[in-house]
Structures are given as structure tokens and as C-alpha cells.
Amino acid sequence: MNKITVSAPGKLMLLGEHAVVYQRPCIVTAVNQRMKATVELLNEPIFQLNAPDVQVANYQKSLDQLGQDDIPKGARFIEVAIKNFALKSGVKVTTCSEFSSLFGFGSSSASTVCVIYALSELTGANLDQKAIFDLAYKTVLDIQGKGSGFDVAAAVFGGTLYFVTGGKVIEPLNIPSLPLIVGYSGIKADTVTLINQVLEKAKENPQTTEDIYNNIAKLVEQAKVALLNTDWTMIGQLMDQNQALLKQLGASIDKLDNMISAARKAGAYGAKLSGAGGGDCMIALAPENKTPAVKNAIIKAGKQIIEVETNVEGVKIEA
Ligand code: PMV
């Protein structure tokens, strides 16, 4: 076999963002918007990439140049993933995403995981899930310098995970699909910019920030129990508390706040931003009979609803 197609899911952060960068836990769920990659080994020592969703067409580089020179943004994660895999033969990669890279569903991490998993299968390296996570997380850190790796874990393992920084703990939670509504703000946020912004603000009052992170960690622990008990009311309350703490960190913006309060007023159990903040998406947990009203309220205050199923399978072979 010298060619394979694999796919990995996008993700949504349920609780614990920002604190998880600093040795605290979070809860993340994999969503059914997937990144697909077809990976083919070549005889020539070159790397070729087509990634039309991120405007990369017929990108080509010799294997010994990987990671060098200016790499186009859309090629960075895949190129560095191949370099980190230390592949000896040439390779051609074509990616195709079911979701827009604007949503913040983790397209870069999902494509990194796809390529490493595909190479592991094609070369017979047969890396286990943790080894795939470690190599993909290293790739993300090589490029971004920062990040907890929660998105990489969701792409590899799928499901809903209790996760601690860098994969120190990756614990699958055996729960049913969540009654989750996802609202897109229409504003593109950059994760590293937001992490740095929170870090700058933290310098003004380091102890307060530590206290906020500890409080977030506490409510993540409570949410883990509530999830395992399918206690949606409790999870909703914890989401609201998490949002209040994220606001104190300076991660929210008016648009997200408006979408969140509209969802609550329309009958959601709770709502919060999901991910770094500053834009991207918010999530609401709502009883079935309130779902249409909550969706309408979110659309009015924001931009659009993204229909997702949560808790889906991690990276897998498609063909
Ligand atoms: O912006 P997103 O969806 O990639 O989420 C970032 C979440 C942070 O906790 C702020 C960063 C991280 O890597 O955990």
C-alpha cells in the first residue's frame, strides 16, 4: 500500500480553556465536521501539497528543505509534521475540510494528526494513539510555541475527553451525545494572540489570575461528574460560571456576550464562549423544547448556527 485516505474530527472546548494552558484540566469534545487527507508515498524525494481550503495549490519542496525558508501559512503544519516524522521517501498530500477554517474547529491540528496517522500506516511504523498525539503536539508547539494540545487529543482520540496540559491526562468520558448548540460570531480569532493577550493582562495581577485558573479547574472537575451523570442543569450552571471567569480573564467580547445572554434568555441551561475567545464560536446547552428559540436568539445576536454532532470518532481510515 502506498496511498491512504484518513480523516480526523474537529473539536469544541466545553470547559476549561486558557486555564488548560497552565497545568489545569479541560473538557473537549470531538465534532462531526472532519478534515480529510489523502497521503501517497512517492519515489522522488519531494513533498507536494494541495490544500484548496487554505489556498495552497501545487506546493512543492525537496525533502531536505522541509521546515526551511518561508512556508505558506496553509502548508506549515503539514510540512513540519512530515519533517518531524522523519520520512525517508517522497510524499504527496491532498487535504479537504468539511468545515471552514474560520470557525476555530481546529483544522490545523486535525490535518497534522491526519498526516502523522497516514504516514504511520503507510510506513508500517504503527504508532499508537499516544505516540501520534505526542508527535502531532510537538508539531503544533514547533509552529505556535504555545498551546495545551487539547485539539490534537480530540483529533486523535475522538469522543469527549477530560484532558490536562500536554496530554498529562487524557481520559475518555463515557457519555451520550450532548444537546449542544453552536453559534458562530462571524469574527475570526487567533488563538496565540488571545493567549498572549490573557498573559499580558495576567501580569497586572498574577495572584488574581492564578485564583481564576484554580476556580476554572474546580468547575471542570464538577463538570466531569455532572457529565457522567448526564446532569444538564448542573453543566449549564457550570458553563455560566466558566463564562464569568473567562470574562474576568479578558477573553470574551461584546458580540459573544450578546449571543450568550440571548441563548440564556431563550431558555438554555447555560452558555459560554468556546476556545480562545475574541470571536469564533459560543456554545449553549439547551433542553430539546427550547432548541428552536435558543437557535433563533443566537442567530439574531450573532451570525449563524453550525449544526454539529458531538462525541464522534477520532482519526480513522476512510479508504
Ligand atoms: O481557539 P481554540 O479553539 O484553538 O482554543 C484555544 C484554547 C486555549 O485554551 C486558549 C489554548 C489551548 O491550546 O488550550
Coordinates of C-alpha atoms and ligand atoms in Angstrom, one line a residue:
M1 CA 0.0 0.0 0.0
N2 CA 1.4 3.4 -0.9
K3 CA -1.7 5.6 -0.7
I4 CA -4.3 6.1 2.0
T5 CA -7.2 8.5 2.9
V6 CA -7.8 9.3 6.5
S7 CA -10.0 11.7 8.4
A8 CA -9.9 13.4 11.8
P9 CA -12.6 15.3 13.7
G10 CA -12.7 19.0 14.6
K11 CA -13.3 19.9 18.2
L12 CA -15.2 22.1 20.6
M13 CA -13.9 23.1 24.0
L14 CA -16.7 22.5 26.5
L15 CA -15.0 24.0 29.7
G16 CA -11.5 25.0 30.9
E17 CA -10.0 27.0 28.1
H18 CA -7.0 29.2 28.9
A19 CA -6.5 27.6 32.3
V20 CA -5.6 24.3 30.5
V21 CA -2.5 26.1 29.0
Y22 CA -1.3 26.4 32.6
Q23 CA -1.4 22.9 34.0
R24 CA -5.1 22.7 34.6
P25 CA -7.7 20.3 33.2
C26 CA -10.3 21.0 30.5
I27 CA -13.1 19.0 28.8
V28 CA -13.2 18.8 25.0
T29 CA -15.5 17.0 22.6
A30 CA -14.8 15.9 19.0
V31 CA -17.4 17.1 16.4
N32 CA -18.6 15.5 13.2
Q33 CA -17.0 18.2 11.0
R34 CA -14.0 16.4 9.7
M35 CA -10.7 17.1 8.0
K36 CA -9.7 14.6 5.3
A37 CA -6.3 13.9 3.9
T38 CA -5.1 11.6 1.1
V39 CA -1.4 10.8 1.5
E40 CA 0.6 9.0 -1.1
L41 CA 4.3 7.9 -0.9
L42 CA 6.4 8.9 -3.9
N43 CA 9.6 7.6 -5.4
E44 CA 11.1 11.1 -5.9
P45 CA 12.4 12.8 -2.7
I46 CA 9.8 15.7 -2.8
F47 CA 6.9 16.9 -0.7
Q48 CA 3.8 18.0 -2.7
L49 CA 0.7 19.6 -1.2
N50 CA -2.7 20.6 -2.4
A51 CA -4.9 22.2 0.3
P52 CA -7.6 24.1 -1.5
D53 CA -9.5 25.1 1.7
V54 CA -6.5 27.2 2.7
Q55 CA -5.5 28.3 -0.7
V56 CA -2.5 26.1 -1.2
A57 CA -2.2 24.7 -4.8
N58 CA 0.7 22.6 -6.2
Y59 CA 3.1 23.5 -3.4
Q60 CA 6.3 21.5 -3.8
K61 CA 9.6 21.3 -1.9
S62 CA 12.5 18.9 -1.8
L63 CA 12.6 16.6 1.3
D64 CA 15.9 18.0 2.5
Q65 CA 14.4 21.6 2.6
L66 CA 11.5 20.7 4.8
G67 CA 10.9 23.3 7.5
Q68 CA 13.2 25.8 5.9
D69 CA 12.5 29.1 4.2
D70 CA 9.2 30.9 4.3
I71 CA 6.4 28.3 4.4
P72 CA 3.0 29.5 3.3
K73 CA 0.6 29.6 6.3
G74 CA -1.7 26.8 4.8
A75 CA 1.3 24.4 4.4
R76 CA 3.1 24.9 7.7
F77 CA 1.5 22.2 9.9
I78 CA 1.7 19.5 7.3
E79 CA 5.2 20.3 6.2
V80 CA 6.5 20.4 9.8
A81 CA 4.6 17.2 10.6
I82 CA 6.3 15.4 7.8
K83 CA 9.7 16.7 8.9
N84 CA 9.0 15.6 12.5
F85 CA 8.0 12.1 11.2
A86 CA 11.5 12.0 9.6
L87 CA 10.0 10.4 6.5
K88 CA 12.7 8.9 4.1
S89 CA 10.6 8.8 0.9
G90 CA 8.7 11.5 -1.0
V91 CA 5.1 12.2 -0.2
K92 CA 2.1 13.9 -1.8
V93 CA -0.7 15.2 0.5
T94 CA -4.2 16.5 -0.5
T95 CA -6.5 17.8 2.2
C96 CA -10.2 18.6 2.1
S97 CA -12.1 20.0 5.0
E98 CA -15.8 19.7 5.8
F99 CA -15.7 22.9 7.8
S100 CA -14.4 26.4 7.3
S101 CA -11.0 27.1 8.9
L102 CA -12.7 30.3 10.2
F103 CA -14.8 28.5 12.8
G104 CA -11.9 27.6 15.1
F105 CA -12.7 23.9 15.0
G106 CA -9.0 23.1 14.9
S107 CA -8.4 22.5 11.3
S108 CA -4.6 22.8 11.7
S109 CA -4.4 20.2 14.4
A110 CA -6.8 17.9 12.6
S111 CA -4.7 18.0 9.4
T112 CA -1.5 17.5 11.4
V113 CA -3.0 14.4 13.1
C114 CA -4.3 13.1 9.7
V115 CA -0.8 13.3 8.1
I116 CA 1.0 11.6 11.0
Y117 CA -1.5 8.8 11.3
A118 CA -1.5 8.2 7.5
L119 CA 2.4 8.1 7.5
S120 CA 2.4 5.7 10.4
E121 CA 0.0 3.4 8.5
L122 CA 1.9 3.7 5.2
T123 CA 5.3 3.2 6.5
G124 CA 4.3 0.4 8.9
A125 CA 5.5 2.4 11.9
N126 CA 2.2 1.6 13.6
L127 CA 2.4 4.4 16.2
D128 CA -0.2 4.0 19.0
Q129 CA -2.6 6.8 19.8
K130 CA -0.4 8.4 22.4
A131 CA 2.7 8.4 20.1
I132 CA 0.6 10.1 17.3
F133 CA -0.6 12.6 19.9
D134 CA 3.0 13.3 21.1
L135 CA 4.3 13.8 17.5
A136 CA 1.4 16.0 16.5
Y137 CA 1.6 18.1 19.6
K138 CA 5.3 18.6 19.1
T139 CA 4.5 19.8 15.6
V140 CA 1.9 22.3 16.9
L141 CA 4.4 23.6 19.5
D142 CA 7.2 23.9 16.9
I143 CA 4.9 26.2 14.9
Q144 CA 2.8 28.0 17.5
G145 CA 5.1 27.9 20.5
K146 CA 2.1 27.7 22.8
G147 CA -1.0 25.6 23.4
S148 CA -2.2 22.8 25.6
G149 CA -2.7 20.2 22.9
F150 CA -6.4 19.6 23.7
D151 CA -7.3 20.0 20.0
V152 CA -4.7 17.4 19.0
A153 CA -6.1 15.0 21.6
A154 CA -9.7 15.4 20.3
A155 CA -8.5 14.7 16.7
V156 CA -6.6 11.6 17.7
F157 CA -8.8 10.0 20.4
G158 CA -12.3 11.5 19.5
G159 CA -15.2 11.2 22.0
T160 CA -15.3 13.6 24.9
L161 CA -12.1 13.9 26.9
Y162 CA -11.0 15.1 30.3
F163 CA -7.6 16.5 29.3
V164 CA -4.7 18.0 31.2
T165 CA -2.0 20.2 29.6
G166 CA 0.3 18.5 27.1
G167 CA -1.6 15.2 27.4
K168 CA -0.5 14.5 31.0
V169 CA -4.0 13.1 31.5
I170 CA -6.2 12.1 28.5
E171 CA -9.3 10.4 29.9
P172 CA -12.3 9.4 27.7
L173 CA -15.6 10.2 29.3
N174 CA -18.3 7.7 28.5
I175 CA -21.3 10.0 27.9
P176 CA -24.1 10.3 25.4
S177 CA -24.1 13.0 22.7
L178 CA -24.7 16.5 24.2
P179 CA -27.7 18.7 23.4
L180 CA -25.3 21.4 22.3
I181 CA -26.0 24.4 20.1
V182 CA -23.0 26.1 18.4
G183 CA -23.2 29.7 17.3
Y184 CA -20.6 31.4 15.1
S185 CA -19.8 35.0 15.9
G186 CA -18.6 35.9 12.4
I187 CA -15.4 37.2 13.8
K188 CA -12.1 35.3 13.2
A189 CA -10.0 35.0 16.3
D190 CA -6.3 34.0 16.5
T191 CA -5.6 31.6 19.3
V192 CA -2.0 32.6 20.0
T193 CA -2.9 36.3 20.0
L194 CA -5.6 35.6 22.6
I195 CA -3.3 33.5 24.8
N196 CA -0.8 36.4 24.7
Q197 CA -3.5 39.0 25.5
V198 CA -4.6 37.0 28.5
L199 CA -1.0 36.6 29.6
E200 CA -0.4 40.4 29.4
K201 CA -3.5 41.1 31.4
A202 CA -2.4 38.5 34.0
K203 CA 0.9 40.3 34.6
E204 CA -1.2 43.2 36.1
N205 CA -2.4 40.9 38.8
P206 CA -0.8 37.4 38.8
Q207 CA -2.4 36.2 42.0
T208 CA -5.9 37.0 40.8
T209 CA -5.2 35.2 37.6
E210 CA -3.9 32.1 39.5
D211 CA -7.1 32.2 41.5
I212 CA -9.2 32.3 38.4
Y213 CA -7.4 29.4 36.9
N214 CA -7.9 27.4 40.1
N215 CA -11.6 28.2 40.1
I216 CA -11.8 27.1 36.4
A217 CA -10.1 23.8 37.4
K218 CA -12.6 23.3 40.2
L219 CA -15.6 23.7 37.9
V220 CA -14.0 21.4 35.3
E221 CA -13.8 18.7 37.9
Q222 CA -17.5 19.3 38.9
A223 CA -18.5 19.3 35.2
K224 CA -16.8 15.9 34.7
V225 CA -19.0 14.4 37.4
A226 CA -22.1 16.2 36.0
L227 CA -21.4 14.9 32.5
L228 CA -21.0 11.4 33.7
N229 CA -24.4 11.8 35.5
T230 CA -26.0 13.5 32.4
D231 CA -26.9 16.4 34.7
W232 CA -27.5 19.0 32.0
T233 CA -28.9 21.6 34.5
M234 CA -25.7 21.4 36.5
I235 CA -23.5 21.5 33.4
G236 CA -25.4 24.6 32.3
Q237 CA -24.7 26.4 35.6
L238 CA -21.0 25.4 35.4
M239 CA -20.8 26.8 31.8
D240 CA -22.2 30.1 33.1
Q241 CA -19.7 30.3 35.9
N242 CA -16.9 29.4 33.4
Q243 CA -18.0 32.2 31.2
A244 CA -17.9 34.7 34.1
L245 CA -14.3 33.7 34.8
L246 CA -13.3 33.9 31.1
K247 CA -14.7 37.4 31.1
Q248 CA -12.5 38.3 34.0
L249 CA -9.5 37.0 32.1
G250 CA -10.5 39.4 29.2
A251 CA -11.2 36.6 26.7
S252 CA -14.7 37.5 25.8
I253 CA -16.0 40.3 23.5
D254 CA -19.4 42.1 23.3
K255 CA -20.6 40.0 20.4
L256 CA -20.0 36.7 22.2
D257 CA -21.5 38.2 25.4
N258 CA -24.7 39.2 23.5
M259 CA -25.0 35.7 21.8
I260 CA -24.5 34.1 25.2
S261 CA -27.1 36.2 27.1
A262 CA -29.6 35.8 24.2
A263 CA -29.2 32.0 24.5
R264 CA -29.8 32.1 28.2
K265 CA -32.8 34.3 27.9
A266 CA -34.3 31.9 25.3
G267 CA -34.1 29.1 27.8
A268 CA -30.7 27.5 27.6
Y269 CA -29.4 25.6 30.6
G270 CA -26.2 27.6 30.2
A271 CA -23.9 29.2 27.6
K272 CA -20.3 30.3 27.2
L273 CA -17.6 31.0 24.6
S274 CA -15.7 28.0 23.3
G275 CA -12.0 28.2 22.6
A276 CA -9.7 31.2 22.9
G277 CA -12.5 33.8 22.7
G278 CA -12.2 37.1 20.9
G279 CA -14.6 35.7 18.3
D280 CA -15.0 32.2 16.7
C281 CA -17.8 30.3 18.4
M282 CA -20.0 30.2 21.5
I283 CA -21.9 27.1 22.8
A284 CA -25.2 26.7 24.6
L285 CA -26.7 23.6 26.2
A286 CA -30.4 23.6 25.9
P287 CA -33.5 21.4 26.5
E288 CA -34.9 20.0 23.3
N289 CA -38.2 22.0 23.6
K290 CA -36.2 25.3 23.8
T291 CA -33.7 24.5 21.0
P292 CA -35.5 26.4 18.2
A293 CA -35.9 29.5 20.3
V294 CA -32.3 29.4 21.5
K295 CA -31.1 29.0 17.9
N296 CA -33.1 31.9 16.7
A297 CA -31.9 34.1 19.6
I298 CA -28.2 33.2 18.8
I299 CA -28.7 34.0 15.1
K300 CA -30.2 37.4 15.9
A301 CA -27.3 38.3 18.2
G302 CA -24.6 36.7 16.2
K303 CA -24.1 35.3 12.7
Q304 CA -25.0 31.6 12.2
I305 CA -25.7 28.2 13.8
I306 CA -23.3 25.4 13.0
E307 CA -25.0 22.1 13.2
V308 CA -22.7 19.5 14.9
E309 CA -22.8 16.2 16.5
T310 CA -20.5 15.8 19.5
N311 CA -18.6 12.9 20.8
V312 CA -17.6 11.5 17.4
E313 CA -14.8 9.0 16.5
G314 CA -11.2 10.1 16.4
V315 CA -8.7 9.8 13.4
K316 CA -9.6 6.9 11.2
I317 CA -9.0 5.3 7.8
E318 CA -11.5 6.3 5.1
A319 CA -10.1 4.5 2.1
Ligands
PMV1 O1 -9.0 28.9 19.8 P1 -9.1 27.5 20.1 O2 -10.4 26.9 19.7 O3 -8.0 26.7 19.4 O4 -9.0 27.2 21.6 C1 -7.9 27.7 22.4 C2 -8.0 27.2 23.8 C3 -6.8 27.7 24.7 O5 -7.0 27.1 25.9 C4 -6.9 29.2 24.9 C5 -5.5 27.3 24.1 C6 -5.1 25.9 24.2 O6 -4.2 25.4 23.5 O7 -5.6 25.2 25.1

